[in-house]
């Protein structure tokens, strides 16, 4: 299986052909990255002044827009912030339209989560090993329990020059889990309740959340694994779009600047093949219910 499946899609809104939709859902749920080289997110003349790292407050990894419309971690004058909000909102609408058109079975259950804008060059940014996204990982979050729900992310490179977004993509989820899971220690059951009771997490973390967080951390911390694991380097040029299940695809972002990203959450039951979800894979491997 190749890491990437290319689609000749050139519009954010369907209808898309049956054969295209079938191929897209097979690739997505099978753990590939869907690459749309002919689908740019085009900025207006006015929006081009948003292509500067100065808009970033520096207080988080990225600028983000909540589904409620609230902009976070953006600096700059009110006019620029309003322009930025409008651009991110328009990108979010395009992303929703594309995902609903390409995966109509998802539409009723699809939850639009955060939109992010990443205006800072990522090569050379210094993070601790578990926060270092240049190391291969699956996405998992300490404060956002997913309880098995999927994390689907769509990205567009809006760099005004020729700089690609460069990723590494690693081995399939099950193969990674077989190697990394033995290193994941389980926290005592009371810990999840305590964290929820003291508002450190939004809702109670499940065993699944702890296991995914463990896989995320242990894969990043394991230097031998990072070096030895097979990986494919992919360069996404400006003017292209790509998407994948980032809770399933082992990925690392190596370099690049000016990327827009939209996150979606989806119930496992809304998938065409729920058995492919990390939750189901981990439940088969461990022989027990994880949520
Ligand atoms: Fe990630």
CSV table of C-alpha atoms and ligand atoms in Angstrom, one decimal:
chain,number,residue,atom,x,y,z
A,1,UNK,CA,0.0,0.0,0.0
A,2,UNK,CA,1.4,3.4,-0.9
A,3,UNK,CA,1.3,6.2,1.6
A,4,UNK,CA,-0.5,8.5,-0.8
A,5,UNK,CA,-3.5,8.2,-3.1
A,6,UNK,CA,-3.9,11.0,-5.6
A,7,UNK,CA,-7.3,12.4,-6.7
A,8,UNK,CA,-8.0,14.7,-9.7
A,9,UNK,CA,-10.5,16.9,-7.7
A,10,UNK,CA,-10.5,20.6,-8.7
A,11,UNK,CA,-13.5,21.9,-6.8
A,12,UNK,CA,-14.4,22.3,-3.1
A,13,UNK,CA,-18.0,21.4,-3.9
A,14,UNK,CA,-19.4,18.2,-5.5
A,15,UNK,CA,-21.1,16.4,-6.9
A,16,UNK,CA,-18.3,13.9,-7.1
A,17,UNK,CA,-18.5,10.7,-9.3
A,18,UNK,CA,-19.5,7.4,-7.6
A,19,UNK,CA,-16.1,5.9,-8.5
A,20,UNK,CA,-14.3,8.8,-7.1
A,21,UNK,CA,-16.2,8.7,-3.8
A,22,UNK,CA,-15.7,4.9,-3.5
A,23,UNK,CA,-12.0,5.2,-4.1
A,24,UNK,CA,-11.7,8.2,-1.6
A,25,UNK,CA,-13.4,6.4,1.3
A,26,UNK,CA,-11.4,3.2,0.7
A,27,UNK,CA,-8.1,5.2,0.7
A,28,UNK,CA,-9.1,7.3,3.7
A,29,UNK,CA,-10.4,4.5,6.0
A,30,UNK,CA,-7.5,2.3,4.8
A,31,UNK,CA,-5.0,4.7,6.3
A,32,UNK,CA,-3.7,6.5,3.3
A,33,UNK,CA,-3.2,10.3,2.7
A,34,UNK,CA,-5.6,11.6,0.0
A,35,UNK,CA,-3.6,14.1,-2.1
A,36,UNK,CA,-5.5,16.7,-4.2
A,37,UNK,CA,-2.8,18.4,-6.3
A,38,UNK,CA,-5.4,20.4,-8.3
A,39,UNK,CA,-7.4,21.8,-5.4
A,40,UNK,CA,-5.8,25.1,-4.1
A,41,UNK,CA,-7.3,27.3,-1.5
A,42,UNK,CA,-7.0,30.7,-3.2
A,43,UNK,CA,-6.5,33.9,-1.2
A,44,UNK,CA,-8.0,37.2,-2.4
A,45,UNK,CA,-5.6,40.1,-3.1
A,46,UNK,CA,-6.5,41.6,0.2
A,47,UNK,CA,-6.0,38.4,2.1
A,48,UNK,CA,-2.4,38.1,0.9
A,49,UNK,CA,-1.3,40.5,3.6
A,50,UNK,CA,-2.1,37.7,6.0
A,51,UNK,CA,0.9,35.8,4.8
A,52,UNK,CA,3.2,36.9,7.6
A,53,UNK,CA,4.3,35.1,10.8
A,54,UNK,CA,3.8,38.5,12.6
A,55,UNK,CA,0.1,37.6,13.0
A,56,UNK,CA,1.0,34.8,15.3
A,57,UNK,CA,1.0,35.7,19.0
A,58,UNK,CA,3.5,32.9,19.8
A,59,UNK,CA,1.6,31.6,22.7
A,60,UNK,CA,0.5,28.2,21.2
A,61,UNK,CA,1.5,26.1,18.2
A,62,UNK,CA,-0.9,27.9,15.8
A,63,UNK,CA,-3.6,30.5,15.3
A,64,UNK,CA,-6.9,28.8,15.7
A,65,UNK,CA,-10.6,29.5,15.0
A,66,UNK,CA,-13.3,27.8,17.1
A,67,UNK,CA,-16.4,26.6,15.3
A,68,UNK,CA,-18.2,29.3,17.4
A,69,UNK,CA,-16.1,31.9,15.4
A,70,UNK,CA,-13.7,32.8,18.2
A,71,UNK,CA,-10.1,33.5,17.0
A,72,UNK,CA,-7.2,32.5,19.3
A,73,UNK,CA,-3.5,33.2,19.4
A,74,UNK,CA,-3.7,35.9,16.7
A,75,UNK,CA,-1.8,39.2,17.0
A,76,UNK,CA,-2.1,42.2,14.8
A,77,UNK,CA,-4.6,45.1,14.3
A,78,UNK,CA,-8.3,44.6,14.5
A,79,UNK,CA,-8.7,44.9,10.7
A,80,UNK,CA,-6.1,42.1,10.1
A,81,UNK,CA,-7.8,39.9,12.7
A,82,UNK,CA,-11.2,40.3,11.1
A,83,UNK,CA,-9.7,39.6,7.7
A,84,UNK,CA,-7.9,36.5,9.1
A,85,UNK,CA,-11.2,35.3,10.7
A,86,UNK,CA,-13.0,35.7,7.4
A,87,UNK,CA,-10.3,33.7,5.5
A,88,UNK,CA,-10.3,30.9,8.1
A,89,UNK,CA,-14.1,30.8,8.1
A,90,UNK,CA,-14.1,30.5,4.3
A,91,UNK,CA,-11.5,27.8,4.4
A,92,UNK,CA,-13.6,25.9,7.0
A,93,UNK,CA,-16.7,26.2,4.8
A,94,UNK,CA,-14.8,24.8,1.8
A,95,UNK,CA,-13.4,22.0,3.9
A,96,UNK,CA,-16.9,21.0,5.2
A,97,UNK,CA,-18.3,21.1,1.6
A,98,UNK,CA,-15.5,18.9,0.3
A,99,UNK,CA,-15.8,16.3,3.1
A,100,UNK,CA,-19.6,16.2,3.0
A,101,UNK,CA,-19.5,15.8,-0.8
A,102,UNK,CA,-16.8,13.2,-0.9
A,103,UNK,CA,-18.1,11.2,2.1
A,104,UNK,CA,-21.9,11.7,2.1
A,105,UNK,CA,-22.2,8.9,4.6
A,106,UNK,CA,-20.3,10.9,7.2
A,107,UNK,CA,-22.3,14.1,6.7
A,108,UNK,CA,-25.0,13.5,9.4
A,109,UNK,CA,-22.4,12.7,12.1
A,110,UNK,CA,-19.6,15.0,11.1
A,111,UNK,CA,-18.5,17.4,13.7
A,112,UNK,CA,-16.5,20.4,12.6
A,113,UNK,CA,-13.8,21.1,15.2
A,114,UNK,CA,-11.1,23.7,15.2
A,115,UNK,CA,-9.6,25.4,12.1
A,116,UNK,CA,-5.9,26.4,12.4
A,117,UNK,CA,-3.5,28.6,10.5
A,118,UNK,CA,0.2,27.9,10.7
A,119,UNK,CA,2.1,30.9,9.5
A,120,UNK,CA,5.4,30.1,11.0
A,121,UNK,CA,8.1,27.9,9.4
A,122,UNK,CA,8.2,24.7,11.3
A,123,UNK,CA,11.7,23.6,10.5
A,124,UNK,CA,14.0,24.6,13.4
A,125,UNK,CA,11.2,25.3,16.0
A,126,UNK,CA,12.4,23.8,19.3
A,127,UNK,CA,10.0,21.6,21.3
A,128,UNK,CA,10.4,18.9,23.9
A,129,UNK,CA,10.4,15.4,22.4
A,130,UNK,CA,6.7,14.7,23.0
A,131,UNK,CA,5.6,18.1,21.5
A,132,UNK,CA,8.0,17.7,18.6
A,133,UNK,CA,5.8,17.1,15.5
A,134,UNK,CA,8.8,16.4,13.3
A,135,UNK,CA,8.8,12.9,14.9
A,136,UNK,CA,6.4,10.3,13.6
A,137,UNK,CA,3.2,10.1,15.7
A,138,UNK,CA,-0.6,9.6,15.6
A,139,UNK,CA,-2.6,12.5,17.0
A,140,UNK,CA,-3.9,12.3,20.6
A,141,UNK,CA,-4.6,15.1,23.0
A,142,UNK,CA,-4.1,15.3,26.8
A,143,UNK,CA,-7.1,17.6,27.4
A,144,UNK,CA,-9.6,16.4,24.8
A,145,UNK,CA,-10.9,12.8,25.4
A,146,UNK,CA,-12.1,11.3,22.1
A,147,UNK,CA,-13.4,8.0,23.6
A,148,UNK,CA,-12.8,6.3,20.2
A,149,UNK,CA,-14.0,9.1,17.9
A,150,UNK,CA,-12.0,9.7,14.9
A,151,UNK,CA,-9.7,12.7,14.1
A,152,UNK,CA,-9.9,13.7,10.4
A,153,UNK,CA,-7.8,16.6,9.2
A,154,UNK,CA,-7.6,18.5,5.9
A,155,UNK,CA,-4.7,20.7,5.0
A,156,UNK,CA,-4.0,23.3,2.3
A,157,UNK,CA,-0.5,24.8,1.5
A,158,UNK,CA,-1.1,28.5,0.9
A,159,UNK,CA,2.6,29.5,0.6
A,160,UNK,CA,2.9,32.4,-1.9
A,161,UNK,CA,6.3,31.1,-3.2
A,162,UNK,CA,7.5,27.6,-4.0
A,163,UNK,CA,8.0,26.2,-0.5
A,164,UNK,CA,6.3,22.8,0.0
A,165,UNK,CA,5.0,21.4,3.2
A,166,UNK,CA,7.1,18.3,3.8
A,167,UNK,CA,5.8,15.3,5.7
A,168,UNK,CA,7.0,11.9,6.6
A,169,UNK,CA,4.4,9.1,6.6
A,170,UNK,CA,5.2,5.9,8.6
A,171,UNK,CA,4.0,2.4,8.8
A,172,UNK,CA,0.3,1.3,9.1
A,173,UNK,CA,-1.3,1.8,12.5
A,174,UNK,CA,-1.6,-1.9,13.5
A,175,UNK,CA,2.1,-2.5,12.8
A,176,UNK,CA,3.1,0.6,14.8
A,177,UNK,CA,0.8,-0.4,17.7
A,178,UNK,CA,2.3,-3.9,17.9
A,179,UNK,CA,5.7,-2.4,18.4
A,180,UNK,CA,4.9,0.5,20.7
A,181,UNK,CA,1.9,-0.8,22.8
A,182,UNK,CA,4.1,-3.0,25.0
A,183,UNK,CA,5.9,0.3,26.1
A,184,UNK,CA,2.6,2.0,27.1
A,185,UNK,CA,1.9,1.9,30.8
A,186,UNK,CA,-1.7,2.2,32.0
A,187,UNK,CA,-2.5,4.8,34.5
A,188,UNK,CA,-4.6,3.7,37.6
A,189,UNK,CA,-8.4,4.0,36.8
A,190,UNK,CA,-8.9,6.7,39.5
A,191,UNK,CA,-6.6,9.1,37.5
A,192,UNK,CA,-9.2,9.7,34.8
A,193,UNK,CA,-11.9,10.6,37.2
A,194,UNK,CA,-9.6,12.8,39.2
A,195,UNK,CA,-8.6,14.7,36.1
A,196,UNK,CA,-12.2,15.2,35.0
A,197,UNK,CA,-13.3,16.2,38.5
A,198,UNK,CA,-10.6,18.8,38.7
A,199,UNK,CA,-11.5,20.1,35.2
A,200,UNK,CA,-8.1,19.1,33.7
A,201,UNK,CA,-10.0,17.4,30.9
A,202,UNK,CA,-13.3,18.0,29.2
A,203,UNK,CA,-15.1,14.8,30.1
A,204,UNK,CA,-13.6,11.6,31.4
A,205,UNK,CA,-10.7,10.0,29.6
A,206,UNK,CA,-11.3,6.4,28.5
A,207,UNK,CA,-8.7,3.6,28.3
A,208,UNK,CA,-8.7,4.3,24.6
A,209,UNK,CA,-7.6,7.9,25.2
A,210,UNK,CA,-4.8,6.8,27.6
A,211,UNK,CA,-3.6,4.2,25.1
A,212,UNK,CA,-3.6,6.6,22.2
A,213,UNK,CA,-1.7,9.3,24.3
A,214,UNK,CA,0.7,6.5,25.3
A,215,UNK,CA,1.3,5.5,21.6
A,216,UNK,CA,1.8,9.2,20.7
A,217,UNK,CA,4.3,9.8,23.5
A,218,UNK,CA,6.2,6.5,23.3
A,219,UNK,CA,6.6,6.6,19.5
A,220,UNK,CA,8.0,10.1,19.7
A,221,UNK,CA,10.3,9.2,22.6
A,222,UNK,CA,11.7,6.1,21.0
A,223,UNK,CA,14.6,7.4,19.0
A,224,UNK,CA,15.5,3.9,17.7
A,225,UNK,CA,11.9,3.4,16.4
A,226,UNK,CA,12.0,6.9,14.8
A,227,UNK,CA,15.2,6.0,12.9
A,228,UNK,CA,14.4,2.4,11.9
A,229,UNK,CA,10.7,2.6,11.0
A,230,UNK,CA,10.0,2.7,7.3
A,231,UNK,CA,8.9,6.1,6.1
A,232,UNK,CA,7.9,7.9,3.0
A,233,UNK,CA,8.8,11.6,2.5
A,234,UNK,CA,6.1,13.6,0.8
A,235,UNK,CA,6.4,17.2,-0.4
A,236,UNK,CA,3.0,19.1,-0.8
A,237,UNK,CA,3.6,22.1,-3.0
A,238,UNK,CA,1.8,25.4,-2.6
A,239,UNK,CA,-1.7,25.3,-4.2
A,240,UNK,CA,-2.4,21.7,-3.1
A,241,UNK,CA,-4.7,20.1,-0.5
A,242,UNK,CA,-4.4,16.8,1.4
A,243,UNK,CA,-6.3,15.0,4.1
A,244,UNK,CA,-6.1,11.9,6.3
A,245,UNK,CA,-7.2,10.3,9.6
A,246,UNK,CA,-4.3,11.7,11.8
A,247,UNK,CA,-5.3,9.4,14.6
A,248,UNK,CA,-4.4,6.5,12.3
A,249,UNK,CA,-1.7,7.7,9.8
A,250,UNK,CA,1.7,7.9,11.4
A,251,UNK,CA,2.8,11.3,10.3
A,252,UNK,CA,5.5,14.0,10.9
A,253,UNK,CA,5.6,17.5,9.6
A,254,UNK,CA,9.2,18.3,8.8
A,255,UNK,CA,9.2,21.8,7.1
A,256,UNK,CA,7.0,24.4,5.5
A,257,UNK,CA,5.2,27.6,6.3
A,258,UNK,CA,1.6,28.9,5.7
A,259,UNK,CA,-0.7,26.0,6.0
A,260,UNK,CA,-4.4,26.0,6.8
A,261,UNK,CA,-5.9,23.0,8.5
A,262,UNK,CA,-9.4,21.9,9.4
A,263,UNK,CA,-10.1,19.2,12.0
A,264,UNK,CA,-13.2,17.1,12.0
A,265,UNK,CA,-14.4,14.5,14.6
A,266,UNK,CA,-16.5,11.5,13.6
A,267,UNK,CA,-18.2,8.6,15.5
A,268,UNK,CA,-16.7,5.2,14.6
A,269,UNK,CA,-20.2,4.0,13.7
A,270,UNK,CA,-20.4,6.6,10.9
A,271,UNK,CA,-17.5,5.0,9.1
A,272,UNK,CA,-18.0,2.7,6.1
A,273,UNK,CA,-15.8,0.1,7.8
A,274,UNK,CA,-15.7,0.8,11.5
A,275,UNK,CA,-13.4,-2.2,12.0
A,276,UNK,CA,-10.6,-0.1,10.6
A,277,UNK,CA,-10.8,2.5,13.4
A,278,UNK,CA,-7.9,2.6,15.8
A,279,UNK,CA,-10.4,1.9,18.6
A,280,UNK,CA,-11.4,-1.4,17.0
A,281,UNK,CA,-7.8,-2.3,16.1
A,282,UNK,CA,-6.7,-1.8,19.7
A,283,UNK,CA,-9.7,-3.7,21.1
A,284,UNK,CA,-8.8,-6.6,18.9
A,285,UNK,CA,-5.1,-6.5,20.0
A,286,UNK,CA,-5.9,-6.2,23.7
A,287,UNK,CA,-9.0,-8.4,23.8
A,288,UNK,CA,-11.1,-6.0,25.8
A,289,UNK,CA,-13.4,-3.0,25.5
A,290,UNK,CA,-11.5,0.3,25.7
A,291,UNK,CA,-14.4,2.8,26.0
B,1,LIG,FE1,0.0,15.4,14.2
